[in-house]
GROMACS .gro file of C-alpha atoms in nm:
model
  267
    1UNK     CA    1   0.170  -1.391  -2.741
    2UNK     CA    2   0.044  -1.611  -2.499
    3UNK     CA    3   0.299  -1.731  -2.199
    4UNK     CA    4   0.513  -1.999  -2.186
    5UNK     CA    5   0.535  -2.280  -1.948
    6UNK     CA    6   0.817  -2.290  -1.729
    7UNK     CA    7   0.658  -2.667  -1.548
    8UNK     CA    8   0.336  -2.908  -1.519
    9UNK     CA    9   0.216  -3.024  -1.195
   10UNK     CA   10  -0.110  -3.138  -1.013
   11UNK     CA   11  -0.306  -3.006  -0.743
   12UNK     CA   12  -0.459  -3.265  -0.519
   13UNK     CA   13  -0.653  -3.182  -0.293
   14UNK     CA   14  -0.899  -3.482  -0.100
   15UNK     CA   15  -0.969  -3.706  -0.396
   16UNK     CA   16  -0.981  -3.446  -0.703
   17UNK     CA   17  -0.619  -3.412  -0.896
   18UNK     CA   18  -0.609  -3.148  -1.128
   19UNK     CA   19  -0.322  -3.112  -1.357
   20UNK     CA   20  -0.173  -2.729  -1.440
   21UNK     CA   21   0.080  -2.585  -1.642
   22UNK     CA   22   0.324  -2.355  -1.457
   23UNK     CA   23   0.413  -1.992  -1.569
   24UNK     CA   24   0.618  -1.741  -1.438
   25UNK     CA   25   0.442  -1.423  -1.332
   26UNK     CA   26   0.692  -1.169  -1.416
   27UNK     CA   27   0.913  -1.085  -1.735
   28UNK     CA   28   1.305  -1.155  -1.644
   29UNK     CA   29   1.447  -1.033  -1.858
   30UNK     CA   30   1.351  -0.652  -1.699
   31UNK     CA   31   1.659  -0.658  -1.470
   32UNK     CA   32   1.965  -0.407  -1.623
   33UNK     CA   33   2.262  -0.624  -1.609
   34UNK     CA   34   2.649  -0.552  -1.622
   35UNK     CA   35   2.939  -0.758  -1.767
   36UNK     CA   36   3.265  -0.725  -1.580
   37UNK     CA   37   3.473  -0.618  -1.784
   38UNK     CA   38   3.935  -0.581  -1.905
   39UNK     CA   39   3.979  -0.166  -1.964
   40UNK     CA   40   4.230  -0.252  -2.079
   41UNK     CA   41   4.142  -0.489  -2.395
   42UNK     CA   42   3.833  -0.485  -2.313
   43UNK     CA   43   3.717  -0.799  -2.273
   44UNK     CA   44   3.460  -1.020  -2.094
   45UNK     CA   45   3.546  -1.143  -1.725
   46UNK     CA   46   3.588  -1.495  -1.617
   47UNK     CA   47   3.544  -1.526  -1.235
   48UNK     CA   48   3.764  -1.807  -1.127
   49UNK     CA   49   3.781  -1.996  -0.724
   50UNK     CA   50   4.113  -1.913  -0.550
   51UNK     CA   51   4.224  -2.099  -0.255
   52UNK     CA   52   4.407  -1.852  -0.027
   53UNK     CA   53   4.564  -2.082   0.183
   54UNK     CA   54   4.765  -2.243  -0.141
   55UNK     CA   55   4.712  -1.924  -0.335
   56UNK     CA   56   4.630  -2.076  -0.643
   57UNK     CA   57   4.324  -2.144  -0.930
   58UNK     CA   58   4.106  -2.533  -0.779
   59UNK     CA   59   3.973  -2.646  -1.087
   60UNK     CA   60   3.603  -2.765  -1.159
   61UNK     CA   61   3.762  -3.128  -1.006
   62UNK     CA   62   3.953  -3.038  -0.688
   63UNK     CA   63   3.625  -2.836  -0.576
   64UNK     CA   64   3.376  -2.968  -0.257
   65UNK     CA   65   3.097  -2.794  -0.077
   66UNK     CA   66   3.108  -2.839   0.317
   67UNK     CA   67   2.854  -2.591   0.557
   68UNK     CA   68   3.061  -2.485   0.835
   69UNK     CA   69   2.869  -2.599   1.138
   70UNK     CA   70   3.152  -2.399   1.370
   71UNK     CA   71   3.421  -2.049   1.326
   72UNK     CA   72   3.695  -2.213   1.041
   73UNK     CA   73   3.531  -2.535   1.077
   74UNK     CA   74   3.362  -2.782   0.766
   75UNK     CA   75   3.180  -3.094   0.713
   76UNK     CA   76   3.246  -3.150   0.341
   77UNK     CA   77   2.943  -3.356   0.139
   78UNK     CA   78   3.022  -3.563  -0.227
   79UNK     CA   79   2.798  -3.494  -0.548
   80UNK     CA   80   2.618  -3.790  -0.391
   81UNK     CA   81   2.534  -3.722  -0.066
   82UNK     CA   82   2.395  -3.405  -0.143
   83UNK     CA   83   2.167  -3.563  -0.439
   84UNK     CA   84   2.063  -3.800  -0.187
   85UNK     CA   85   1.930  -3.490   0.073
   86UNK     CA   86   1.755  -3.343  -0.215
   87UNK     CA   87   1.364  -3.353  -0.153
   88UNK     CA   88   1.231  -3.505  -0.473
   89UNK     CA   89   1.032  -3.448  -0.715
   90UNK     CA   90   0.676  -3.577  -0.734
   91UNK     CA   91   0.539  -3.274  -0.943
   92UNK     CA   92   0.229  -3.271  -0.726
   93UNK     CA   93   0.096  -2.906  -0.501
   94UNK     CA   94  -0.077  -3.110  -0.193
   95UNK     CA   95  -0.313  -2.912   0.022
   96UNK     CA   96  -0.333  -2.979   0.349
   97UNK     CA   97  -0.539  -2.658   0.449
   98UNK     CA   98  -0.772  -2.427   0.339
   99UNK     CA   99  -0.759  -2.116   0.512
  100UNK     CA  100  -0.847  -1.706   0.467
  101UNK     CA  101  -0.751  -1.578   0.220
  102UNK     CA  102  -0.730  -1.236   0.489
  103UNK     CA  103  -0.526  -1.466   0.749
  104UNK     CA  104  -0.169  -1.481   0.577
  105UNK     CA  105   0.039  -1.217   0.619
  106UNK     CA  106   0.212  -1.020   0.257
  107UNK     CA  107   0.568  -1.069   0.444
  108UNK     CA  108   0.528  -1.470   0.370
  109UNK     CA  109   0.499  -1.357   0.009
  110UNK     CA  110   0.861  -1.498  -0.237
  111UNK     CA  111   0.753  -1.513  -0.537
  112UNK     CA  112   0.397  -1.592  -0.694
  113UNK     CA  113   0.378  -1.795  -1.019
  114UNK     CA  114  -0.009  -1.796  -1.225
  115UNK     CA  115  -0.161  -2.218  -1.296
  116UNK     CA  116  -0.328  -2.278  -1.619
  117UNK     CA  117  -0.528  -2.624  -1.681
  118UNK     CA  118  -0.332  -2.909  -1.834
  119UNK     CA  119  -0.437  -3.141  -2.067
  120UNK     CA  120  -0.833  -3.275  -1.915
  121UNK     CA  121  -0.776  -3.074  -1.640
  122UNK     CA  122  -1.042  -2.742  -1.771
  123UNK     CA  123  -1.406  -2.846  -1.572
  124UNK     CA  124  -1.184  -2.913  -1.217
  125UNK     CA  125  -0.942  -2.555  -1.238
  126UNK     CA  126  -1.260  -2.421  -1.269
  127UNK     CA  127  -1.397  -2.494  -1.002
  128UNK     CA  128  -1.124  -2.511  -0.785
  129UNK     CA  129  -1.093  -2.152  -0.873
  130UNK     CA  130  -1.463  -2.055  -0.808
  131UNK     CA  131  -1.446  -2.275  -0.524
  132UNK     CA  132  -1.168  -2.025  -0.361
  133UNK     CA  133  -1.349  -1.717  -0.440
  134UNK     CA  134  -1.662  -1.784  -0.242
  135UNK     CA  135  -1.525  -1.860  -0.013
  136UNK     CA  136  -1.295  -1.628   0.022
  137UNK     CA  137  -1.028  -1.880   0.138
  138UNK     CA  138  -0.696  -1.989  -0.007
  139UNK     CA  139  -0.574  -2.388  -0.074
  140UNK     CA  140  -0.202  -2.369   0.158
  141UNK     CA  141  -0.014  -2.691   0.097
  142UNK     CA  142   0.374  -2.801  -0.053
  143UNK     CA  143   0.500  -2.822  -0.382
  144UNK     CA  144   0.873  -2.990  -0.410
  145UNK     CA  145   1.047  -2.863  -0.725
  146UNK     CA  146   1.422  -2.868  -0.818
  147UNK     CA  147   1.587  -3.015  -0.440
  148UNK     CA  148   1.347  -2.826  -0.231
  149UNK     CA  149   0.958  -2.854  -0.044
  150UNK     CA  150   0.793  -2.532  -0.130
  151UNK     CA  151   0.565  -2.382   0.063
  152UNK     CA  152   0.289  -2.276  -0.174
  153UNK     CA  153  -0.058  -2.066  -0.107
  154UNK     CA  154  -0.283  -2.120  -0.378
  155UNK     CA  155  -0.527  -1.784  -0.489
  156UNK     CA  156  -0.778  -1.713  -0.736
  157UNK     CA  157  -0.747  -1.409  -0.957
  158UNK     CA  158  -1.008  -1.324  -1.245
  159UNK     CA  159  -1.006  -1.705  -1.244
  160UNK     CA  160  -0.716  -1.758  -1.242
  161UNK     CA  161  -0.538  -1.989  -0.991
  162UNK     CA  162  -0.207  -1.787  -0.849
  163UNK     CA  163   0.086  -2.056  -0.689
  164UNK     CA  164   0.239  -1.819  -0.352
  165UNK     CA  165   0.580  -1.969  -0.331
  166UNK     CA  166   0.564  -1.871   0.034
  167UNK     CA  167   0.859  -1.849   0.313
  168UNK     CA  168   0.889  -2.056   0.629
  169UNK     CA  169   0.773  -1.918   1.011
  170UNK     CA  170   1.199  -1.941   1.055
  171UNK     CA  171   1.263  -1.786   0.750
  172UNK     CA  172   1.074  -1.506   0.880
  173UNK     CA  173   1.273  -1.176   1.137
  174UNK     CA  174   1.040  -1.138   1.423
  175UNK     CA  175   0.931  -0.711   1.369
  176UNK     CA  176   1.020  -0.727   1.741
  177UNK     CA  177   1.398  -0.728   1.666
  178UNK     CA  178   1.286  -0.415   1.422
  179UNK     CA  179   1.436  -0.101   1.694
  180UNK     CA  180   1.139   0.124   1.741
  181UNK     CA  181   1.280   0.416   1.992
  182UNK     CA  182   1.184   0.679   2.171
  183UNK     CA  183   0.888   0.944   2.069
  184UNK     CA  184   0.502   1.067   2.113
  185UNK     CA  185   0.229   1.074   1.904
  186UNK     CA  186   0.061   1.396   1.971
  187UNK     CA  187  -0.322   1.452   1.875
  188UNK     CA  188  -0.277   1.666   1.603
  189UNK     CA  189  -0.008   1.569   1.423
  190UNK     CA  190  -0.232   1.235   1.358
  191UNK     CA  191  -0.535   1.419   1.291
  192UNK     CA  192  -0.295   1.605   1.041
  193UNK     CA  193  -0.110   1.257   0.904
  194UNK     CA  194  -0.495   1.115   0.898
  195UNK     CA  195  -0.594   1.354   0.659
  196UNK     CA  196  -0.228   1.382   0.464
  197UNK     CA  197  -0.364   1.012   0.370
  198UNK     CA  198  -0.696   1.116   0.296
  199UNK     CA  199  -0.577   1.418   0.050
  200UNK     CA  200  -0.389   1.079  -0.177
  201UNK     CA  201  -0.631   0.851  -0.101
  202UNK     CA  202  -0.726   0.556  -0.376
  203UNK     CA  203  -0.919   0.359  -0.379
  204UNK     CA  204  -0.807   0.134  -0.631
  205UNK     CA  205  -0.481  -0.041  -0.720
  206UNK     CA  206  -0.297   0.113  -0.991
  207UNK     CA  207   0.105  -0.045  -1.047
  208UNK     CA  208  -0.024   0.113  -1.439
  209UNK     CA  209   0.068   0.416  -1.308
  210UNK     CA  210   0.396   0.372  -1.181
  211UNK     CA  211   0.709   0.274  -1.397
  212UNK     CA  212   1.084   0.172  -1.240
  213UNK     CA  213   1.222   0.514  -1.450
  214UNK     CA  214   1.547   0.427  -1.285
  215UNK     CA  215   1.615   0.103  -1.575
  216UNK     CA  216   1.447   0.346  -1.797
  217UNK     CA  217   1.684   0.591  -1.793
  218UNK     CA  218   1.978   0.322  -1.703
  219UNK     CA  219   1.875   0.134  -2.103
  220UNK     CA  220   1.840   0.552  -2.256
  221UNK     CA  221   2.182   0.569  -2.116
  222UNK     CA  222   2.325   0.186  -2.308
  223UNK     CA  223   2.155   0.311  -2.650
  224UNK     CA  224   2.384   0.686  -2.579
  225UNK     CA  225   2.666   0.524  -2.551
  226UNK     CA  226   2.611   0.245  -2.796
  227UNK     CA  227   2.558   0.565  -3.037
  228UNK     CA  228   2.858   0.730  -2.950
  229UNK     CA  229   2.723   0.960  -2.749
  230UNK     CA  230   2.873   1.116  -2.405
  231UNK     CA  231   2.675   1.028  -2.091
  232UNK     CA  232   2.649   1.361  -1.880
  233UNK     CA  233   2.528   1.368  -1.440
  234UNK     CA  234   2.193   1.588  -1.420
  235UNK     CA  235   2.154   1.860  -1.168
  236UNK     CA  236   2.067   1.736  -0.874
  237UNK     CA  237   1.722   1.857  -0.769
  238UNK     CA  238   1.726   2.104  -0.466
  239UNK     CA  239   1.492   1.885  -0.224
  240UNK     CA  240   1.415   2.236  -0.073
  241UNK     CA  241   1.443   2.350   0.267
  242UNK     CA  242   1.521   2.096   0.532
  243UNK     CA  243   1.188   2.023   0.829
  244UNK     CA  244   1.281   2.012   1.201
  245UNK     CA  245   0.943   2.013   1.235
  246UNK     CA  246   0.679   1.695   1.258
  247UNK     CA  247   0.333   1.908   1.266
  248UNK     CA  248   0.530   2.201   0.991
  249UNK     CA  249   0.602   1.916   0.772
  250UNK     CA  250   0.256   1.759   0.753
  251UNK     CA  251   0.098   2.142   0.762
  252UNK     CA  252   0.349   2.213   0.434
  253UNK     CA  253   0.229   1.868   0.324
  254UNK     CA  254  -0.146   1.927   0.266
  255UNK     CA  255  -0.104   2.242   0.140
  256UNK     CA  256   0.125   2.105  -0.128
  257UNK     CA  257  -0.109   1.843  -0.184
  258UNK     CA  258  -0.475   2.069  -0.244
  259UNK     CA  259  -0.181   2.258  -0.463
  260UNK     CA  260  -0.122   2.044  -0.704
  261UNK     CA  261  -0.495   1.877  -0.646
  262UNK     CA  262  -0.612   2.182  -0.797
  263UNK     CA  263  -0.360   2.225  -1.027
  264UNK     CA  264  -0.504   1.867  -1.185
  265UNK     CA  265  -0.816   1.934  -1.172
  266UNK     CA  266  -0.792   2.256  -1.314
  267UNK     CA  267  -0.619   2.112  -1.610
   0.00000   0.00000   0.00000
């Protein structure tokens, strides 16, 4: 089944314009969600806004949006004022510069979309994709949509242009905020850790090897519930003895990896 376009846009760089379709890169329905029900009758509950001061339910027409500029102090905006503040959707992906793809840290990544050529844009689309691939660069620009202005990066993948929505610099926390504590890396431990990495190393990324086992287990439990069966918990697996010594942990990990590798080869 072909992908369904969720919107259209125009890539603009220099005097070149490339009309494109925007596609979601993932299946949003993959997550399993539950609804809140009234335990007594099984009816789905409705969410309501309650004023803690007046202890009453506040209807839609009496609600307003406000920004907390100080503790418990708000500046209120009307719907018209909020509308005026929104970024006007131009449907144009304005390319500002071309940067080496390897220089964009993955920590900036927020969302991913696929782009496909729209009517009349096939040749220009293929040209941009191939030029980016040959130069090893990515197109960096901004895209206004749904009242917001997004920082985006365009890169080629197997002939398809991928649009990555990035975080702005001021949205990210600095890694220096993470407490690292004290600890000395010993040469012997480092050597064993490198051996452990090489033992489980792969030269390619194979995402098909991994499945969301939690989601599968939840869906299976839901099916059993629908069929009227009881859900029983599986016994907790023994994680093995607790290993305090780092060197011993590395040695046991290497031994286990070699044993598992031998079993796979024998099978």
